[in-house]
């Protein structure tokens, strides 16, 4: 991908315009940009926390509201379906109504739905709140990311901003597990919802004065057939994969949902070829940076979030850790992701997108592979902590490289679309990883025909091996299909 060219000169004018600042001055954020960055990153961190804050508290929530054991998965699935299924649609709606407007509206809905969830007195009300939280997430994440990429032009500042965004998104996923354990043990599971309310209110109050709106110069029309096919396809695909993790890959519900989802997504591509104002222009999908950048991003999110799930099984079912202790153990992973995110922007600027992604992928794959050695003794916690820290750094290098690759080389009017695709990749990856790795671990445990810590460890080990192999596959794809990025 070529780098942005310098501003064109105008030899026919009598007085040339002043030259733009160069060197270190051009790589410095203004005071306003710092405020915008803080506000947008705070919102994205809050969104990331919501993905995992209830994971360690699900049994307690079920007992409190009367969920049947087999229905607990719907607390997470209802959120994931809405968040992943509607992201691409809301990315385009942000271009239609204004990204700032959709961002603020989404944050308001997130705050109100969190209040509803915190006050829920029945399973039905809680599930409605989770769906609304998912829809709010689908609106806020692409709109916020588009506002971020248009606030910082392509180059070092954008790379730094995306690096921090990636670090906080990944750290938020880990922090959600820790915070969920703390709030549940010390206060109540309801605070896992209520903690969002003041944060959302603060963002809604400050955003109108701080954030500058961005939208395309020409208002595009909404591609309704494209929106229906892609949203329906994503909903069915995510539903089928979550059902696979819960009931197996060969059940009729799983197979029908996966097949129908695949058919709709194939139909979406044909719809877009004929649409006068396509939701995803075919020329975008032909960009190597968009296709392979999102492919490697999908691998990064599928593997790291599902690894947290696998290691939660290990810590609780093999080593006997409590939910709170499990959450605290992942604090080291969170530290690794923050460090990886802060280094990611610099790594991209110095080494290019492809080398950053490949380096991060190799580091993550090796760190994940080392976890195959885990045993039933409590002393193995030190390997887990070291491997998750190093793997977190590598994972964030992959994610920052993916975000920069997937949003570079496109005009501002297509940033809503690009960030919508990148956000969809992120949310689908987070959603897909757990059912895929759960199915692998469950298949191994079922094949052994026994129960107990040793059986769980065997299932986790096989899934961890598959996880490392998937990271390596994504790394090879990036090395093969992503060209080096040059500046100048």
Short mmCIF file of C-alpha atoms in Angstrom, two decimals:
data_model
loop_
_atom_site.label_atom_id
_atom_site.label_comp_id
_atom_site.label_asym_id
_atom_site.label_seq_id
_atom_site.Cartn_x
_atom_site.Cartn_y
_atom_site.Cartn_z
CA UNK A 1 0.00 0.00 0.00
CA UNK A 2 1.42 3.36 -0.89
CA UNK A 3 1.81 6.02 1.71
CA UNK A 4 -0.16 9.27 1.55
CA UNK A 5 1.56 11.70 -0.77
CA UNK A 6 2.48 15.18 0.39
CA UNK A 7 0.16 18.08 -0.35
CA UNK A 8 0.37 19.09 -4.01
CA UNK A 9 2.17 22.30 -4.86
CA UNK A 10 0.48 25.11 -6.80
CA UNK A 11 3.08 26.69 -9.12
CA UNK A 12 0.58 29.01 -10.78
CA UNK A 13 -0.33 30.89 -7.59
CA UNK A 14 1.57 34.03 -6.70
CA UNK A 15 1.85 33.22 -3.02
CA UNK A 16 2.15 29.56 -2.15
CA UNK A 17 0.34 28.36 0.95
CA UNK A 18 2.45 27.88 4.07
CA UNK A 19 4.06 24.46 4.27
CA UNK A 20 2.52 22.06 6.72
CA UNK A 21 4.53 21.40 9.85
CA UNK A 22 6.96 18.54 9.58
CA UNK A 23 9.13 16.46 11.81
CA UNK A 24 8.31 16.06 15.51
CA UNK A 25 5.78 18.93 15.51
CA UNK A 26 3.51 17.10 13.04
CA UNK A 27 3.53 14.02 15.25
CA UNK A 28 2.27 15.91 18.32
CA UNK A 29 -1.36 15.87 19.39
CA UNK A 30 -3.12 19.15 20.06
CA UNK A 31 -4.87 19.69 23.38
CA UNK A 32 -8.24 19.19 21.72
CA UNK A 33 -7.11 15.96 20.09
CA UNK A 34 -6.02 14.65 23.49
CA UNK A 35 -9.45 15.41 24.95
CA UNK A 36 -11.21 13.75 21.98
CA UNK A 37 -8.91 10.73 22.26
CA UNK A 38 -9.57 10.39 25.99
CA UNK A 39 -13.33 10.56 25.52
CA UNK A 40 -13.47 8.11 22.62
CA UNK A 41 -11.05 5.66 24.22
CA UNK A 42 -13.00 5.79 27.48
CA UNK A 43 -16.17 4.84 25.61
CA UNK A 44 -14.43 2.02 23.73
CA UNK A 45 -12.92 0.68 26.95
CA UNK A 46 -16.36 0.63 28.53
CA UNK A 47 -17.73 -1.28 25.53
CA UNK A 48 -14.92 -3.84 25.79
CA UNK A 49 -15.58 -4.33 29.52
CA UNK A 50 -19.22 -5.16 28.72
CA UNK A 51 -18.13 -8.13 26.58
CA UNK A 52 -16.73 -10.00 29.57
CA UNK A 53 -17.90 -8.40 32.80
CA UNK A 54 -20.68 -10.96 33.31
CA UNK A 55 -18.71 -14.06 32.34
CA UNK A 56 -17.50 -14.95 35.83
CA UNK A 57 -20.82 -13.90 37.36
CA UNK A 58 -23.19 -15.95 35.18
CA UNK A 59 -23.98 -18.63 37.81
CA UNK A 60 -24.72 -15.92 40.41
CA UNK A 61 -26.94 -14.03 37.95
CA UNK A 62 -28.77 -17.26 37.14
CA UNK A 63 -29.43 -17.98 40.81
CA UNK A 64 -30.57 -14.43 41.45
CA UNK A 65 -33.11 -14.26 38.61
CA UNK A 66 -34.08 -17.92 38.23
CA UNK A 67 -32.33 -18.79 34.95
CA UNK A 68 -32.19 -22.50 34.20
CA UNK A 69 -28.62 -23.76 33.91
CA UNK A 70 -28.93 -24.49 30.19
CA UNK A 71 -30.27 -20.98 29.57
CA UNK A 72 -27.36 -19.08 31.14
CA UNK A 73 -25.56 -18.91 27.78
CA UNK A 74 -28.28 -16.57 26.49
CA UNK A 75 -27.08 -13.81 28.81
CA UNK A 76 -23.89 -13.68 26.73
CA UNK A 77 -25.37 -14.84 23.41
CA UNK A 78 -28.16 -12.24 23.28
CA UNK A 79 -25.56 -9.49 23.64
CA UNK A 80 -23.20 -11.05 21.08
CA UNK A 81 -25.93 -11.59 18.48
CA UNK A 82 -26.97 -7.94 18.50
CA UNK A 83 -23.43 -6.56 18.74
CA UNK A 84 -22.00 -8.65 15.90
CA UNK A 85 -25.08 -8.82 13.69
CA UNK A 86 -25.80 -5.09 13.43
CA UNK A 87 -22.31 -3.59 13.39
CA UNK A 88 -21.91 -3.28 9.62
CA UNK A 89 -25.41 -1.81 9.26
CA UNK A 90 -24.76 0.80 11.95
CA UNK A 91 -21.42 1.63 10.35
CA UNK A 92 -23.34 2.74 7.26
CA UNK A 93 -26.09 4.46 9.29
CA UNK A 94 -23.32 6.50 10.94
CA UNK A 95 -22.39 7.78 7.46
CA UNK A 96 -26.05 8.68 6.85
CA UNK A 97 -27.05 10.45 10.07
CA UNK A 98 -23.63 11.59 11.26
CA UNK A 99 -21.11 9.64 13.30
CA UNK A 100 -21.20 12.00 16.25
CA UNK A 101 -24.99 11.81 16.47
CA UNK A 102 -25.04 8.02 16.33
CA UNK A 103 -22.18 7.78 18.85
CA UNK A 104 -24.00 9.94 21.40
CA UNK A 105 -27.34 8.18 20.83
CA UNK A 106 -25.65 4.79 21.21
CA UNK A 107 -23.99 5.81 24.47
CA UNK A 108 -27.35 7.05 25.79
CA UNK A 109 -28.98 3.70 24.93
CA UNK A 110 -26.06 1.87 26.53
CA UNK A 111 -26.50 3.80 29.77
CA UNK A 112 -30.28 3.28 29.88
CA UNK A 113 -30.06 -0.42 29.01
CA UNK A 114 -27.40 -0.91 31.68
CA UNK A 115 -29.73 0.69 34.21
CA UNK A 116 -32.51 -1.64 33.05
CA UNK A 117 -30.24 -4.66 33.45
CA UNK A 118 -29.14 -3.58 36.91
CA UNK A 119 -32.76 -3.26 38.04
CA UNK A 120 -34.04 -6.39 36.22
CA UNK A 121 -36.36 -8.61 38.25
CA UNK A 122 -36.86 -11.41 35.73
CA UNK A 123 -34.88 -13.28 33.05
CA UNK A 124 -36.94 -11.68 30.29
CA UNK A 125 -36.11 -8.13 31.37
CA UNK A 126 -32.43 -8.97 31.71
CA UNK A 127 -32.30 -10.45 28.20
CA UNK A 128 -34.02 -7.36 26.76
CA UNK A 129 -31.38 -5.23 28.48
CA UNK A 130 -28.58 -7.37 27.04
CA UNK A 131 -30.00 -7.09 23.50
CA UNK A 132 -30.22 -3.31 23.88
CA UNK A 133 -26.65 -3.23 25.18
CA UNK A 134 -25.57 -5.22 22.12
CA UNK A 135 -27.37 -2.85 19.75
CA UNK A 136 -25.79 0.13 21.49
CA UNK A 137 -22.39 -1.50 21.14
CA UNK A 138 -23.02 -2.09 17.42
CA UNK A 139 -23.72 1.64 17.05
CA UNK A 140 -21.04 3.11 19.31
CA UNK A 141 -18.04 1.05 18.26
CA UNK A 142 -17.91 1.76 14.50
CA UNK A 143 -19.08 5.37 14.97
CA UNK A 144 -16.45 5.98 17.65
CA UNK A 145 -13.71 4.35 15.61
CA UNK A 146 -14.68 6.39 12.52
CA UNK A 147 -14.57 9.58 14.61
CA UNK A 148 -11.13 8.52 15.82
CA UNK A 149 -9.71 7.84 12.36
CA UNK A 150 -11.09 11.10 10.94
CA UNK A 151 -9.80 13.12 13.93
CA UNK A 152 -6.29 11.80 13.27
CA UNK A 153 -5.12 11.80 9.66
CA UNK A 154 -3.29 8.80 8.28
CA UNK A 155 0.24 8.67 9.67
CA UNK A 156 1.98 8.54 13.09
CA UNK A 157 -0.82 10.17 15.07
CA UNK A 158 -3.46 7.80 13.74
CA UNK A 159 -1.19 4.82 14.35
CA UNK A 160 -0.63 5.96 17.93
CA UNK A 161 -4.35 6.55 18.49
CA UNK A 162 -5.29 3.16 17.02
CA UNK A 163 -2.58 1.52 19.11
CA UNK A 164 -4.04 2.99 22.29
CA UNK A 165 -7.54 2.09 21.14
CA UNK A 166 -6.53 -1.51 20.53
CA UNK A 167 -4.73 -1.71 23.87
CA UNK A 168 -7.72 -0.42 25.80
CA UNK A 169 -10.17 -2.62 23.90
CA UNK A 170 -8.15 -5.73 24.70
CA UNK A 171 -7.38 -4.60 28.24
CA UNK A 172 -11.08 -3.86 28.70
CA UNK A 173 -11.95 -7.45 27.86
CA UNK A 174 -9.55 -8.63 30.56
CA UNK A 175 -10.54 -5.89 33.01
CA UNK A 176 -14.16 -6.95 32.58
CA UNK A 177 -13.37 -10.38 34.03
CA UNK A 178 -11.53 -8.82 36.98
CA UNK A 179 -14.15 -6.14 37.59
CA UNK A 180 -16.99 -8.64 37.27
CA UNK A 181 -15.41 -10.84 39.93
CA UNK A 182 -14.78 -7.92 42.28
CA UNK A 183 -18.24 -6.38 41.95
CA UNK A 184 -19.99 -9.74 42.29
CA UNK A 185 -18.00 -10.79 45.36
CA UNK A 186 -17.99 -7.42 47.14
CA UNK A 187 -21.35 -5.90 46.14
CA UNK A 188 -23.76 -7.61 43.75
CA UNK A 189 -23.87 -8.82 40.16
CA UNK A 190 -26.21 -5.89 39.49
CA UNK A 191 -23.25 -3.53 39.72
CA UNK A 192 -21.78 -5.18 36.65
CA UNK A 193 -24.57 -3.30 34.85
CA UNK A 194 -24.90 -0.20 37.04
CA UNK A 195 -21.21 0.71 36.79
CA UNK A 196 -21.85 1.69 33.15
CA UNK A 197 -24.50 4.29 33.95
CA UNK A 198 -22.35 7.18 35.27
CA UNK A 199 -19.66 6.58 32.60
CA UNK A 200 -22.25 6.70 29.80
CA UNK A 201 -23.85 9.82 31.31
CA UNK A 202 -20.45 11.57 31.43
CA UNK A 203 -19.68 10.73 27.79
CA UNK A 204 -23.13 11.88 26.63
CA UNK A 205 -22.69 15.16 28.55
CA UNK A 206 -19.20 15.94 27.22
CA UNK A 207 -19.31 14.60 23.65
CA UNK A 208 -21.47 17.35 22.05
CA UNK A 209 -18.96 20.06 22.97
CA UNK A 210 -15.75 18.06 22.48
CA UNK A 211 -16.21 15.90 19.38
CA UNK A 212 -16.31 17.35 15.86
CA UNK A 213 -18.76 15.51 13.63
CA UNK A 214 -17.66 13.78 10.46
CA UNK A 215 -19.75 12.44 7.62
CA UNK A 216 -19.36 12.00 3.84
CA UNK A 217 -19.69 15.09 1.68
CA UNK A 218 -22.55 13.39 -0.19
CA UNK A 219 -25.18 11.58 1.82
CA UNK A 220 -25.38 7.98 0.57
CA UNK A 221 -28.63 6.03 0.38
CA UNK A 222 -29.16 3.04 2.62
CA UNK A 223 -28.83 -0.26 0.80
CA UNK A 224 -31.84 -2.05 2.33
CA UNK A 225 -31.43 -5.44 0.53
CA UNK A 226 -27.74 -5.47 1.45
CA UNK A 227 -28.53 -4.54 5.06
CA UNK A 228 -31.12 -7.33 5.34
CA UNK A 229 -28.91 -10.04 3.85
CA UNK A 230 -25.69 -9.18 5.74
CA UNK A 231 -27.44 -8.60 9.08
CA UNK A 232 -29.51 -11.76 8.74
CA UNK A 233 -26.46 -13.75 7.63
CA UNK A 234 -24.34 -12.55 10.55
CA UNK A 235 -27.12 -13.17 13.07
CA UNK A 236 -27.62 -16.73 11.84
CA UNK A 237 -23.88 -17.42 11.65
CA UNK A 238 -23.23 -16.18 15.20
CA UNK A 239 -26.30 -18.03 16.48
CA UNK A 240 -25.19 -21.25 14.80
CA UNK A 241 -21.70 -21.00 16.24
CA UNK A 242 -22.93 -20.30 19.76
CA UNK A 243 -25.31 -23.25 19.47
CA UNK A 244 -22.41 -25.41 18.28
CA UNK A 245 -20.56 -24.59 21.47
CA UNK A 246 -23.60 -25.43 23.58
CA UNK A 247 -25.19 -28.43 21.83
CA UNK A 248 -22.62 -29.64 19.30
CA UNK A 249 -21.86 -29.16 15.61
CA UNK A 250 -24.19 -31.84 14.26
CA UNK A 251 -27.51 -30.83 15.83
CA UNK A 252 -30.22 -29.72 13.35
CA UNK A 253 -30.47 -26.23 14.86
CA UNK A 254 -26.74 -25.63 14.49
CA UNK A 255 -26.55 -26.96 10.94
CA UNK A 256 -29.63 -25.07 9.70
CA UNK A 257 -28.45 -21.79 11.24
CA UNK A 258 -24.92 -22.09 9.82
CA UNK A 259 -26.16 -23.08 6.37
CA UNK A 260 -28.77 -20.33 6.22
CA UNK A 261 -26.23 -17.77 7.45
CA UNK A 262 -23.74 -18.83 4.78
CA UNK A 263 -26.40 -18.61 2.05
CA UNK A 264 -27.39 -15.07 3.10
CA UNK A 265 -23.77 -13.90 3.22
CA UNK A 266 -23.14 -15.27 -0.28
CA UNK A 267 -26.36 -13.58 -1.44
CA UNK A 268 -25.10 -10.33 0.13
CA UNK A 269 -22.09 -10.30 -2.19
CA UNK A 270 -24.33 -10.68 -5.27
CA UNK A 271 -26.71 -8.00 -3.96
CA UNK A 272 -23.81 -5.58 -3.53
CA UNK A 273 -22.64 -6.10 -7.12
CA UNK A 274 -26.01 -4.87 -8.43
CA UNK A 275 -26.81 -2.17 -5.84
CA UNK A 276 -26.60 1.47 -6.94
CA UNK A 277 -25.47 2.53 -3.45
CA UNK A 278 -24.03 -0.68 -1.94
CA UNK A 279 -23.56 -1.11 1.78
CA UNK A 280 -20.08 -2.46 1.03
CA UNK A 281 -18.82 -1.36 -2.40
CA UNK A 282 -17.20 -4.22 -4.29
CA UNK A 283 -14.10 -2.07 -4.88
CA UNK A 284 -13.54 -2.01 -1.10
CA UNK A 285 -13.70 -5.79 -0.91
CA UNK A 286 -11.14 -6.02 -3.70
CA UNK A 287 -8.57 -4.11 -1.67
CA UNK A 288 -5.90 -6.48 -0.44
CA UNK A 289 -5.41 -4.42 2.70
CA UNK A 290 -9.11 -4.65 3.58
CA UNK A 291 -9.50 -8.38 2.88
CA UNK A 292 -6.31 -9.71 4.44
CA UNK A 293 -6.11 -7.05 7.14
CA UNK A 294 -9.55 -8.10 8.38
CA UNK A 295 -8.67 -11.79 7.97
CA UNK A 296 -5.67 -11.49 10.28
CA UNK A 297 -7.69 -9.33 12.67
CA UNK A 298 -10.34 -12.02 12.83
CA UNK A 299 -7.69 -14.58 13.78
CA UNK A 300 -6.28 -12.28 16.46
CA UNK A 301 -9.66 -11.77 18.15
CA UNK A 302 -10.82 -15.38 17.78
CA UNK A 303 -7.68 -16.76 19.41
CA UNK A 304 -6.98 -14.43 22.34
CA UNK A 305 -10.54 -14.11 23.64
CA UNK A 306 -11.12 -17.85 23.37
CA UNK A 307 -7.80 -18.50 25.13
CA UNK A 308 -9.15 -16.55 28.11
CA UNK A 309 -12.14 -18.93 28.13
CA UNK A 310 -9.90 -22.01 27.96
CA UNK A 311 -7.64 -20.77 30.74
CA UNK A 312 -10.70 -19.93 32.86
CA UNK A 313 -11.65 -23.63 32.62
CA UNK A 314 -8.11 -24.58 33.57
CA UNK A 315 -7.89 -22.23 36.55
CA UNK A 316 -11.31 -23.07 37.98
CA UNK A 317 -11.77 -26.74 37.06
CA UNK A 318 -8.16 -27.97 37.31
CA UNK A 319 -6.45 -25.66 39.84
CA UNK A 320 -9.62 -24.87 41.81
CA UNK A 321 -9.43 -21.06 41.62
CA UNK A 322 -12.41 -18.92 42.61
CA UNK A 323 -14.00 -16.55 40.06
CA UNK A 324 -12.31 -13.57 41.73
CA UNK A 325 -8.88 -15.24 41.76
CA UNK A 326 -9.38 -16.26 38.13
CA UNK A 327 -10.15 -12.68 37.14
CA UNK A 328 -7.11 -11.38 39.01
CA UNK A 329 -4.86 -13.93 37.28
CA UNK A 330 -5.80 -12.36 33.95
CA UNK A 331 -4.53 -9.00 35.13
CA UNK A 332 -1.09 -10.00 33.81
CA UNK A 333 -2.61 -10.59 30.36
CA UNK A 334 -4.21 -7.16 30.58
CA UNK A 335 -0.82 -5.60 31.35
CA UNK A 336 0.68 -7.35 28.33
CA UNK A 337 -2.06 -6.04 26.03
CA UNK A 338 -1.59 -2.47 27.27
CA UNK A 339 2.15 -2.66 26.63
CA UNK A 340 1.58 -4.25 23.22
CA UNK A 341 -0.94 -1.57 22.30
CA UNK A 342 1.34 1.30 23.27
CA UNK A 343 4.21 -0.26 21.32
CA UNK A 344 2.03 -1.18 18.33
CA UNK A 345 1.73 2.28 16.79
CA UNK A 346 5.48 2.83 16.97
CA UNK A 347 6.15 -0.63 15.57
CA UNK A 348 3.89 0.03 12.57
CA UNK A 349 5.54 3.40 11.95
CA UNK A 350 9.03 1.91 12.15
CA UNK A 351 8.60 -1.53 10.59
CA UNK A 352 5.37 -1.39 8.54
CA UNK A 353 2.05 -3.16 8.91
CA UNK A 354 3.04 -6.59 7.65
CA UNK A 355 6.18 -6.96 9.75
CA UNK A 356 4.33 -5.79 12.86
CA UNK A 357 1.51 -8.31 12.31
CA UNK A 358 3.92 -11.16 11.56
CA UNK A 359 6.12 -10.38 14.58
CA UNK A 360 3.11 -10.20 16.86
CA UNK A 361 1.67 -13.41 15.44
CA UNK A 362 4.89 -15.37 15.93
CA UNK A 363 5.20 -14.12 19.52
CA UNK A 364 1.57 -14.97 20.29
CA UNK A 365 1.78 -18.40 18.66
CA UNK A 366 4.91 -19.39 20.61
CA UNK A 367 3.50 -18.10 23.89
CA UNK A 368 0.24 -19.98 23.33
CA UNK A 369 2.07 -23.15 22.33
CA UNK A 370 4.01 -23.12 25.62
CA UNK A 371 0.70 -23.49 27.50
CA UNK A 372 0.43 -27.07 26.20
CA UNK A 373 2.86 -27.92 29.02
CA UNK A 374 0.39 -26.92 31.79
CA UNK A 375 -0.23 -29.60 34.42
CA UNK A 376 -2.41 -30.20 37.47
CA UNK A 377 0.02 -28.73 40.00
CA UNK A 378 -0.54 -25.19 41.27
CA UNK A 379 3.07 -24.34 40.40
CA UNK A 380 2.10 -24.17 36.72
CA UNK A 381 0.43 -20.81 37.38
CA UNK A 382 3.82 -19.16 36.77
CA UNK A 383 3.98 -20.52 33.24
CA UNK A 384 0.41 -19.34 32.64
CA UNK A 385 1.19 -15.82 33.88
CA UNK A 386 4.38 -15.51 31.83
CA UNK A 387 2.84 -16.96 28.66
CA UNK A 388 -0.31 -14.82 28.82
CA UNK A 389 1.77 -11.67 29.38
CA UNK A 390 4.03 -12.35 26.37
CA UNK A 391 1.10 -13.57 24.27
CA UNK A 392 -0.87 -10.43 25.14
CA UNK A 393 1.94 -8.23 23.81
CA UNK A 394 2.08 -10.25 20.58
CA UNK A 395 -1.70 -10.26 20.17
CA UNK A 396 -1.88 -6.49 20.46
CA UNK A 397 0.85 -6.02 17.85
CA UNK A 398 -1.35 -8.09 15.51
CA UNK A 399 -4.47 -6.08 16.38
CA UNK A 400 -2.84 -2.65 15.96
CA UNK A 401 -1.34 -3.76 12.64
CA UNK A 402 -4.75 -5.02 11.54
CA UNK A 403 -6.54 -1.79 12.53
CA UNK A 404 -4.03 0.42 10.72
CA UNK A 405 -4.05 -1.81 7.63
CA UNK A 406 -7.84 -2.07 7.41
CA UNK A 407 -8.44 1.70 7.69
CA UNK A 408 -5.50 3.11 5.70
CA UNK A 409 -5.51 4.39 2.16
CA UNK A 410 -9.23 5.25 2.22
CA UNK A 411 -10.85 8.71 2.05
CA UNK A 412 -12.74 10.10 5.04
CA UNK A 413 -16.11 9.41 3.39
CA UNK A 414 -15.33 5.68 3.46
CA UNK A 415 -13.97 5.59 7.02
CA UNK A 416 -17.40 4.70 8.44
CA UNK A 417 -17.50 1.69 6.14
CA UNK A 418 -13.89 0.67 6.81
CA UNK A 419 -14.25 0.98 10.56
CA UNK A 420 -17.60 -0.81 10.39
CA UNK A 421 -15.89 -3.75 8.68
CA UNK A 422 -13.02 -3.68 11.18
CA UNK A 423 -15.43 -3.51 14.11
CA UNK A 424 -17.53 -6.33 12.69
CA UNK A 425 -14.35 -8.40 12.38
CA UNK A 426 -13.53 -7.66 16.01
CA UNK A 427 -16.97 -8.50 17.38
CA UNK A 428 -17.50 -11.57 15.22
CA UNK A 429 -14.05 -12.78 16.26
CA UNK A 430 -14.83 -12.34 19.95
CA UNK A 431 -18.13 -14.16 19.43
CA UNK A 432 -16.78 -17.03 17.30
CA UNK A 433 -13.73 -17.91 19.35
CA UNK A 434 -15.38 -19.32 22.46
CA UNK A 435 -17.84 -21.72 20.78
CA UNK A 436 -15.16 -23.00 18.40
CA UNK A 437 -12.59 -23.68 21.13
CA UNK A 438 -15.29 -24.94 23.50
CA UNK A 439 -16.40 -27.47 20.89
CA UNK A 440 -12.80 -28.68 20.42
CA UNK A 441 -12.23 -29.05 24.17
CA UNK A 442 -15.61 -30.72 24.69
CA UNK A 443 -15.00 -33.20 21.86
CA UNK A 444 -11.72 -34.26 23.46
CA UNK A 445 -13.28 -34.65 26.92
CA UNK A 446 -16.18 -36.64 25.49
CA UNK A 447 -13.80 -38.93 23.60
CA UNK A 448 -11.95 -39.74 26.83
CA UNK A 449 -15.21 -40.82 28.47
CA UNK A 450 -14.06 -39.75 31.96
CA UNK A 451 -14.52 -36.75 34.25
CA UNK A 452 -12.33 -34.80 36.61
CA UNK A 453 -9.44 -32.30 36.46
CA UNK A 454 -7.24 -34.53 34.29
CA UNK A 455 -9.96 -34.85 31.65
CA UNK A 456 -10.58 -31.09 31.64
CA UNK A 457 -6.84 -30.48 31.32
CA UNK A 458 -6.65 -32.82 28.32
CA UNK A 459 -9.51 -31.01 26.59
CA UNK A 460 -7.96 -27.62 27.31
CA UNK A 461 -4.56 -28.79 26.03
CA UNK A 462 -5.96 -29.95 22.67
CA UNK A 463 -7.89 -26.69 22.23
CA UNK A 464 -4.80 -24.63 23.15
CA UNK A 465 -2.82 -26.50 20.49
CA UNK A 466 -5.53 -25.70 17.93
CA UNK A 467 -5.48 -22.08 19.09
CA UNK A 468 -1.71 -21.80 18.51
CA UNK A 469 -2.06 -23.41 15.07
CA UNK A 470 -4.75 -20.87 14.14
CA UNK A 471 -2.53 -17.96 15.17
CA UNK A 472 0.29 -19.35 13.06
CA UNK A 473 -2.09 -19.71 10.09
CA UNK A 474 -3.14 -16.07 10.39
CA UNK A 475 0.50 -15.03 10.60
CA UNK A 476 1.36 -16.94 7.42
CA UNK A 477 -1.59 -15.31 5.63
CA UNK A 478 -0.36 -11.86 6.62
CA UNK A 479 3.21 -12.65 5.57
CA UNK A 480 2.01 -13.94 2.19
CA UNK A 481 -0.70 -11.50 1.16
CA UNK A 482 0.03 -8.20 2.92
CA UNK A 483 2.65 -6.14 1.14
CA UNK A 484 5.10 -4.04 3.13
CA UNK A 485 4.01 -0.49 3.74
CA UNK A 486 6.37 2.30 2.78
CA UNK A 487 6.27 5.98 3.51
CA UNK A 488 7.60 8.84 1.52
#
